PDB file of C-alpha atoms and ligand atoms in Angstrom:
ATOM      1  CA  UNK A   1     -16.081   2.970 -92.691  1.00  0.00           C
ATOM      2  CA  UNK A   2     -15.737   6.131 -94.782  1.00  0.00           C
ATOM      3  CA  UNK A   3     -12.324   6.268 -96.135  1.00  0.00           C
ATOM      4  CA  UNK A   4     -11.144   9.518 -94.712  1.00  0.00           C
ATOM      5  CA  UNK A   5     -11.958   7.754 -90.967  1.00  0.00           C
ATOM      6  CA  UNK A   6      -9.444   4.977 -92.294  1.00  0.00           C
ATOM      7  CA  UNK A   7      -7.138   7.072 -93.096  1.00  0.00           C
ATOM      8  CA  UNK A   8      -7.309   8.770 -90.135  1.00  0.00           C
ATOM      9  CA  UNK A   9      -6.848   5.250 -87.880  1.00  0.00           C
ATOM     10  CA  UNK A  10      -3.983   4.350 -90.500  1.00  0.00           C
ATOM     11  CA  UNK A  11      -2.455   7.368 -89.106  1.00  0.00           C
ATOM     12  CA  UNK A  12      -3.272   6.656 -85.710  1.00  0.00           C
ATOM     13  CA  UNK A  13      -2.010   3.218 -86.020  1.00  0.00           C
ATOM     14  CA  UNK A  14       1.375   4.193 -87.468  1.00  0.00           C
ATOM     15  CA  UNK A  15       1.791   7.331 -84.722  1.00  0.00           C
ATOM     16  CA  UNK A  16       1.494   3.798 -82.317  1.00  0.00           C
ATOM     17  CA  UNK A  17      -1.387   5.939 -80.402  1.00  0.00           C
ATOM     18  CA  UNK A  18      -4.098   3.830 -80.802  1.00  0.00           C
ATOM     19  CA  UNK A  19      -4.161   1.752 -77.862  1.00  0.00           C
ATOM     20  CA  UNK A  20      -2.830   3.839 -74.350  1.00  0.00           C
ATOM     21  CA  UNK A  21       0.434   2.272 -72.838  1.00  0.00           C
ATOM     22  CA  UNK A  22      -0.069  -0.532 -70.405  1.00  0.00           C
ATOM     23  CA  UNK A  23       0.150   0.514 -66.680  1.00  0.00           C
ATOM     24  CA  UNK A  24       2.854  -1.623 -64.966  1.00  0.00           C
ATOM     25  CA  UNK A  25      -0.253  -2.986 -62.249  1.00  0.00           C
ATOM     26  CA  UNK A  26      -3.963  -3.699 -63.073  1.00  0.00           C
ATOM     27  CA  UNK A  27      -5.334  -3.219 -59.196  1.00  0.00           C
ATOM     28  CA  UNK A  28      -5.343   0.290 -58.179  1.00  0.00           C
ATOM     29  CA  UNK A  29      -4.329   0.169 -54.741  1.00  0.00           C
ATOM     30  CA  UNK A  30      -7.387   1.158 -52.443  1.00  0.00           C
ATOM     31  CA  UNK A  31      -7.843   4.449 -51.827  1.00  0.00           C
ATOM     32  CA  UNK A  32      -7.668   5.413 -48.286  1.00  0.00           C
ATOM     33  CA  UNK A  33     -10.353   8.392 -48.180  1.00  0.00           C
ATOM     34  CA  UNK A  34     -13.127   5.131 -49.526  1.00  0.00           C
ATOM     35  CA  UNK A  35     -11.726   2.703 -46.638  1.00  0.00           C
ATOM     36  CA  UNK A  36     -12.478   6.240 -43.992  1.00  0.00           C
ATOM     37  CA  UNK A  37     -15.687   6.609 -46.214  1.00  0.00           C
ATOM     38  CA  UNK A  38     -16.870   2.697 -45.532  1.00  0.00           C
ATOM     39  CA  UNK A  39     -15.929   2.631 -42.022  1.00  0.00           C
ATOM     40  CA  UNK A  40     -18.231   5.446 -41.283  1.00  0.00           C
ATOM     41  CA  UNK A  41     -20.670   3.695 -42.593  1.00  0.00           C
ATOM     42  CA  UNK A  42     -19.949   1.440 -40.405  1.00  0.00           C
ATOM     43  CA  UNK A  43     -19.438   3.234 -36.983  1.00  0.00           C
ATOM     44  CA  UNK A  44     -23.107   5.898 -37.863  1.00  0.00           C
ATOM     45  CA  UNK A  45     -24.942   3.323 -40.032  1.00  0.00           C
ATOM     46  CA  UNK A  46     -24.786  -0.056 -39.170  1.00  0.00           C
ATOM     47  CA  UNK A  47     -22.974  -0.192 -35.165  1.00  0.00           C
ATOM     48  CA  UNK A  48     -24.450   3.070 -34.214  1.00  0.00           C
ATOM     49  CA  UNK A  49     -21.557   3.431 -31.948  1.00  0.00           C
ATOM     50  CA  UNK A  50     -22.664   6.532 -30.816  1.00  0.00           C
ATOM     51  CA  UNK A  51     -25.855   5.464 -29.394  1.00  0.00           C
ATOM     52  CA  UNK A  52     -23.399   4.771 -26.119  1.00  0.00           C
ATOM     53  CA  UNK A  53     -20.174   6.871 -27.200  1.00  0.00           C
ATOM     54  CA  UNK A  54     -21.383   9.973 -27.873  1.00  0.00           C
ATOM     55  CA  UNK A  55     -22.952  12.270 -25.248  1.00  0.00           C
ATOM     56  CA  UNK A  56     -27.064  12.646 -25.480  1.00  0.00           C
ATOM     57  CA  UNK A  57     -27.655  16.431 -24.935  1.00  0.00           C
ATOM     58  CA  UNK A  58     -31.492  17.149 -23.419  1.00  0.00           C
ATOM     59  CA  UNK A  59     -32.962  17.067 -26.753  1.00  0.00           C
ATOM     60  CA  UNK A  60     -32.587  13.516 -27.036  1.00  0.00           C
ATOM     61  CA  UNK A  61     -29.943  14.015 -29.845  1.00  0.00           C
ATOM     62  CA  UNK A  62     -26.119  12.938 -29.823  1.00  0.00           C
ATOM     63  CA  UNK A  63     -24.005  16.014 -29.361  1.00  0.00           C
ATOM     64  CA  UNK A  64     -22.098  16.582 -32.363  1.00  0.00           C
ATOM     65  CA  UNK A  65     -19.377  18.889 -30.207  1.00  0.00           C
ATOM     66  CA  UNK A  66     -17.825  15.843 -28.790  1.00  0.00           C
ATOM     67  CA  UNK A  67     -18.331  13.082 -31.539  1.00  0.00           C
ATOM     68  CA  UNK A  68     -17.675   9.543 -30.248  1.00  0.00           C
ATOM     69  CA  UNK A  69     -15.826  10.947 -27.122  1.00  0.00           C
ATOM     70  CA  UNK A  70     -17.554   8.386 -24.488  1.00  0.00           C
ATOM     71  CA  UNK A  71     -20.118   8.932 -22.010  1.00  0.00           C
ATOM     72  CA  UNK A  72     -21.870   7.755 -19.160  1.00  0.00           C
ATOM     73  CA  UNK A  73     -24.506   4.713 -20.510  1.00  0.00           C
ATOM     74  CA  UNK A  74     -27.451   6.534 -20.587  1.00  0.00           C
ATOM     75  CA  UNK A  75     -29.921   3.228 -19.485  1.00  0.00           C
ATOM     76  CA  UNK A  76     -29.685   0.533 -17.756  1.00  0.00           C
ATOM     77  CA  UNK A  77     -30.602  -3.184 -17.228  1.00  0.00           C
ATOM     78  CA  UNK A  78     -33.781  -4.194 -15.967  1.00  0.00           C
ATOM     79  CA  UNK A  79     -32.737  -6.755 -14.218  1.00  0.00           C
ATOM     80  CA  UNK A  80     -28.956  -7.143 -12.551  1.00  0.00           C
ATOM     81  CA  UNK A  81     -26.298  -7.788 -14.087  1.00  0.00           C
ATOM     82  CA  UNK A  82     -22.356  -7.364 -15.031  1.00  0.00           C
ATOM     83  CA  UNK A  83     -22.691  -3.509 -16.641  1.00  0.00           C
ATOM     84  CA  UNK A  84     -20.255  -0.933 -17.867  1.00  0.00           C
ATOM     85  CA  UNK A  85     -21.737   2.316 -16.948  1.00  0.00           C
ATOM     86  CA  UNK A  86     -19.299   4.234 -18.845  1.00  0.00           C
ATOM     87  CA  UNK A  87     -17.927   4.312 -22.431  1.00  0.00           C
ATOM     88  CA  UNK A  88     -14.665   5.198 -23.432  1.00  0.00           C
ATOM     89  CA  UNK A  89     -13.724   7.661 -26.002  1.00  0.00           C
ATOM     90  CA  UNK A  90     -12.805   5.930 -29.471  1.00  0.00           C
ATOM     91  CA  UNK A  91     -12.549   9.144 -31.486  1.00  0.00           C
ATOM     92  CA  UNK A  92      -8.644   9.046 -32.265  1.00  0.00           C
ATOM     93  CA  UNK A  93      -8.712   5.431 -31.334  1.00  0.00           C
ATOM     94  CA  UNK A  94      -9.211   4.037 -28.311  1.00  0.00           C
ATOM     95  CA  UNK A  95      -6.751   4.388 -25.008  1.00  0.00           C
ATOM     96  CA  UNK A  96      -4.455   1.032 -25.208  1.00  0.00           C
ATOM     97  CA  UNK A  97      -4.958   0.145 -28.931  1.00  0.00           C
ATOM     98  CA  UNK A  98      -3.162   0.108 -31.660  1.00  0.00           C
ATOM     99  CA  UNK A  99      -4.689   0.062 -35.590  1.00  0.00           C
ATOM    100  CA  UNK A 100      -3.808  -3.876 -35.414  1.00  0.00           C
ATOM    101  CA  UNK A 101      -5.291  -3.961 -31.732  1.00  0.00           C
ATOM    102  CA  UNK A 102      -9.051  -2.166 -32.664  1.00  0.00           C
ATOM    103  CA  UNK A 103      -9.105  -3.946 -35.779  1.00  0.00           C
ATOM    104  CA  UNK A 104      -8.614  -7.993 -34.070  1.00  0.00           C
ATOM    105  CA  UNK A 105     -10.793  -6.190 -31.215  1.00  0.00           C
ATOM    106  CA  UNK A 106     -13.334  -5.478 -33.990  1.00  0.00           C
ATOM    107  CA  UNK A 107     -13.652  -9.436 -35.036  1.00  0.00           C
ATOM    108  CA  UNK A 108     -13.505 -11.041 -31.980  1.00  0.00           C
ATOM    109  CA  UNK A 109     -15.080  -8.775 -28.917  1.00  0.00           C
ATOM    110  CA  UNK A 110     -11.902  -9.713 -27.081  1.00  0.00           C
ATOM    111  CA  UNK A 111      -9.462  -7.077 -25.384  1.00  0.00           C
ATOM    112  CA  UNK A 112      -5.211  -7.139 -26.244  1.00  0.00           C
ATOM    113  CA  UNK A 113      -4.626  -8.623 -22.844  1.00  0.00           C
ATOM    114  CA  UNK A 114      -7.682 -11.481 -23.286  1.00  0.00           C
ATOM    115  CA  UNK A 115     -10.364  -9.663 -21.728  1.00  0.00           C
ATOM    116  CA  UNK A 116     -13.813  -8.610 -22.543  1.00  0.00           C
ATOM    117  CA  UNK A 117     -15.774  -5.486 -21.969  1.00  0.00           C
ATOM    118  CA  UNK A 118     -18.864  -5.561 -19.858  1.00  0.00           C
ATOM    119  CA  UNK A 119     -22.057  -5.173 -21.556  1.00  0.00           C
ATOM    120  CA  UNK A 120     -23.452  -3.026 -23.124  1.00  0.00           C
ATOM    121  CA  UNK A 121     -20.676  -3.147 -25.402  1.00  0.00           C
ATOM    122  CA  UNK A 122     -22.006  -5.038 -28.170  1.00  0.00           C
ATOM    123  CA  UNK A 123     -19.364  -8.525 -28.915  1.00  0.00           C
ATOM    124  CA  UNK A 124     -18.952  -7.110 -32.372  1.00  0.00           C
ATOM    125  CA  UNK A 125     -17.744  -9.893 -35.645  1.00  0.00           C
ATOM    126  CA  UNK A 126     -16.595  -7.527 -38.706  1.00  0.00           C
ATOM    127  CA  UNK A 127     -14.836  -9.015 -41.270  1.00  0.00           C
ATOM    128  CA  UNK A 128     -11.154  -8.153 -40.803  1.00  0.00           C
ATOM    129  CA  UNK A 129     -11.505  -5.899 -44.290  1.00  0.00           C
ATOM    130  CA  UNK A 130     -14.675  -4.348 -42.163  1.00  0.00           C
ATOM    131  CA  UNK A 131     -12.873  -3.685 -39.115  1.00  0.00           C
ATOM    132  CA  UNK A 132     -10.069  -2.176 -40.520  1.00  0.00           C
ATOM    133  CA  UNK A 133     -12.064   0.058 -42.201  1.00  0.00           C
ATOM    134  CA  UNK A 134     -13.869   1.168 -39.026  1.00  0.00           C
ATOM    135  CA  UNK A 135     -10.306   1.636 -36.896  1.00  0.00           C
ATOM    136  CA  UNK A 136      -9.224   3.624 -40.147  1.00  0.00           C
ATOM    137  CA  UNK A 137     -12.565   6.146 -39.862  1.00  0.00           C
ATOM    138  CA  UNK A 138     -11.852   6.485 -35.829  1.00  0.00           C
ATOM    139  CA  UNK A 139      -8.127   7.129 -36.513  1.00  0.00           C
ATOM    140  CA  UNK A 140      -9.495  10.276 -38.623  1.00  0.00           C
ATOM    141  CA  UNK A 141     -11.330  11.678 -36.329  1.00  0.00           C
ATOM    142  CA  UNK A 142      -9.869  14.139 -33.866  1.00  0.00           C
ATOM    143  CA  UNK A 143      -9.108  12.942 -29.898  1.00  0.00           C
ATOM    144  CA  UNK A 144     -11.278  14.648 -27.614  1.00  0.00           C
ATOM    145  CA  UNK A 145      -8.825  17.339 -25.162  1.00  0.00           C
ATOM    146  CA  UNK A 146      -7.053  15.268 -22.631  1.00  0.00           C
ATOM    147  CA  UNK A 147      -8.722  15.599 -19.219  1.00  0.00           C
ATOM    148  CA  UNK A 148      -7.035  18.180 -17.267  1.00  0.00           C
TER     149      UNK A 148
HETATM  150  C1  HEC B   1     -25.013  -0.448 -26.592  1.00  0.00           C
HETATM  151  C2  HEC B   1     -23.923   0.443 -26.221  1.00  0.00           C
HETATM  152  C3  HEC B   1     -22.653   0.408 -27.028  1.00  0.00           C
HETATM  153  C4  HEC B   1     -22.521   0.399 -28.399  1.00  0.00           C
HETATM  154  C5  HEC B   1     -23.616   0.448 -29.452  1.00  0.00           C
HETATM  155  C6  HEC B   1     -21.110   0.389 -28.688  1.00  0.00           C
HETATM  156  N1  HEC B   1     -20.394   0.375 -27.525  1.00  0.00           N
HETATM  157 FE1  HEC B   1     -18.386   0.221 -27.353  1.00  0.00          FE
HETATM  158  N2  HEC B   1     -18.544   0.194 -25.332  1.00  0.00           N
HETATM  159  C7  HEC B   1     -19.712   0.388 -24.619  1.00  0.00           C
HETATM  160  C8  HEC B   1     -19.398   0.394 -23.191  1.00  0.00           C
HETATM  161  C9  HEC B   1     -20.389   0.620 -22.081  1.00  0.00           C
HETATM  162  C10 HEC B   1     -18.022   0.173 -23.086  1.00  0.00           C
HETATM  163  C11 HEC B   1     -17.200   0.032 -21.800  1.00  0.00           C
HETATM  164  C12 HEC B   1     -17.074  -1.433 -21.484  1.00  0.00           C
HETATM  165  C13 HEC B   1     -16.292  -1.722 -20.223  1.00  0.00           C
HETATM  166  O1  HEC B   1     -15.805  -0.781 -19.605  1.00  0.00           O
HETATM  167  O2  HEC B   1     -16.173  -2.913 -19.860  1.00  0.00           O
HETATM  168  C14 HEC B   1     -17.522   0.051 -24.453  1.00  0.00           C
HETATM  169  C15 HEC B   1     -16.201  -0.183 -24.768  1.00  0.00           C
HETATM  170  C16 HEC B   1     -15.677  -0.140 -26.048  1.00  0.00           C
HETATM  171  C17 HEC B   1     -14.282  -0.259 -26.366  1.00  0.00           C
HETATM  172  C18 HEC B   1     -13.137  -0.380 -25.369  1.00  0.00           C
HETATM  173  C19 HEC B   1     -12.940  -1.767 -24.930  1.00  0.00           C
HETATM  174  C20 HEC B   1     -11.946  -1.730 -23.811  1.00  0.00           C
HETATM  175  O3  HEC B   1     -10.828  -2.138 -24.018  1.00  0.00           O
HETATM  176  O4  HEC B   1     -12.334  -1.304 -22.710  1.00  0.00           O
HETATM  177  C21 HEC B   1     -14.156  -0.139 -27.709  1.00  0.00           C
HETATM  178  C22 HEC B   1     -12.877  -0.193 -28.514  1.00  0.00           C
HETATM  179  C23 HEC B   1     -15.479   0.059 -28.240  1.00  0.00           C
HETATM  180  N3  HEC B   1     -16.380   0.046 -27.198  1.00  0.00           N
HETATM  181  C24 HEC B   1     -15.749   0.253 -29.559  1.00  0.00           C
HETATM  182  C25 HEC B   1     -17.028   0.367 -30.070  1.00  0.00           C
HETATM  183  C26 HEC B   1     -17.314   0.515 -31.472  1.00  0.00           C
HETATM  184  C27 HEC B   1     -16.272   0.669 -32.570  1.00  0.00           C
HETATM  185  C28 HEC B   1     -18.666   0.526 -31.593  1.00  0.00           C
HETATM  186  C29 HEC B   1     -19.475   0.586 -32.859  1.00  0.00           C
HETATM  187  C30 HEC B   1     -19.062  -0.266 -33.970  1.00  0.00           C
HETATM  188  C31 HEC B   1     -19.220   0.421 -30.251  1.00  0.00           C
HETATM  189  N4  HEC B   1     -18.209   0.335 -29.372  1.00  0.00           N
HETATM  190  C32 HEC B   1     -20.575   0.390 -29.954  1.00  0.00           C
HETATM  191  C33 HEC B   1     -20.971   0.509 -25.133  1.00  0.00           C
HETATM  192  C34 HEC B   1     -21.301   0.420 -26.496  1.00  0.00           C
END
């Protein structure tokens, strides 16, 4: 090392600025905009919720105007049986759910009072880290008006 550079971290050393001052925690705690961020990943990448929760307009694609505020199932089975021909709105979370609620309903496919919905809804199995996530990104999006 060139002794002006040792001088230089003498100094450094002796000014006790050569190291920065340990934080009192290691872990960051998570940043809420990246748990939104991954559970819209979720909901438009990987569930494609809005295949069946987000109006089709005539073009074939999902109408951005009212974003995950339920529909009317836009097919149905071939051949009969047990069918839910409407979806719910789940932008603002879901009527009768809590953040806790969503995200158990998220792991399991079963309802707060024990219950199931009818197919098509898919029997989803995040990860409770996954389904939290996903409740977080549909708490962040705005309700759709209240019917009048
Ligand atoms: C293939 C179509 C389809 C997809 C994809 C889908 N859903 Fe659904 N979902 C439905 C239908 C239809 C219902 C209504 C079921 C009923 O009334 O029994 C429903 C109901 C629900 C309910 C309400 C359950 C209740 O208590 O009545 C929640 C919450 C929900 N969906 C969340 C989601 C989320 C989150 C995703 C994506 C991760 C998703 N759905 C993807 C069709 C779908």
């Amino acid at each position: 090392m060139h002794r002006s550079m040792v001088a230089i971290a003498a100094l450094a050393a002796l000014a006790g600025c050569t190291q920065p001052a340990p934080t009192a925690t290691t872990t960051a705690a998570p940043d809420p905009a990246a748990i939104i961020a991954r559970g819209e990943y979720f909901v438009e990448s990987i569930g494609m919720c809005g295949d069946c929760h987000t109006l089709r307009l005539p073009t074939g694609l999902l109408d951005k105007a009212t974003h995950l505020h339920g529909t009317a199932v836009p097919f149905a089975p071939l051949a009969p049986q047990p069918w839910a021909p409407q979806s719910p709105p789940l932008a603002g979370l879901p009527k009768g759910y809590d953040e806790a609620q969503l995200t158990q309903f998220l792991q399991t496919g079963v309802r707060p009072d024990g219950s199931r919905p009818l197919p098509p809804m898919p029997e989803y199995r995040f990860t409770a880290e996954d389904a939290a996530a996903v409740t977080a990104y549909l708490k962040s999006l705005p309700a759709p008006p209240a019917a009048p």
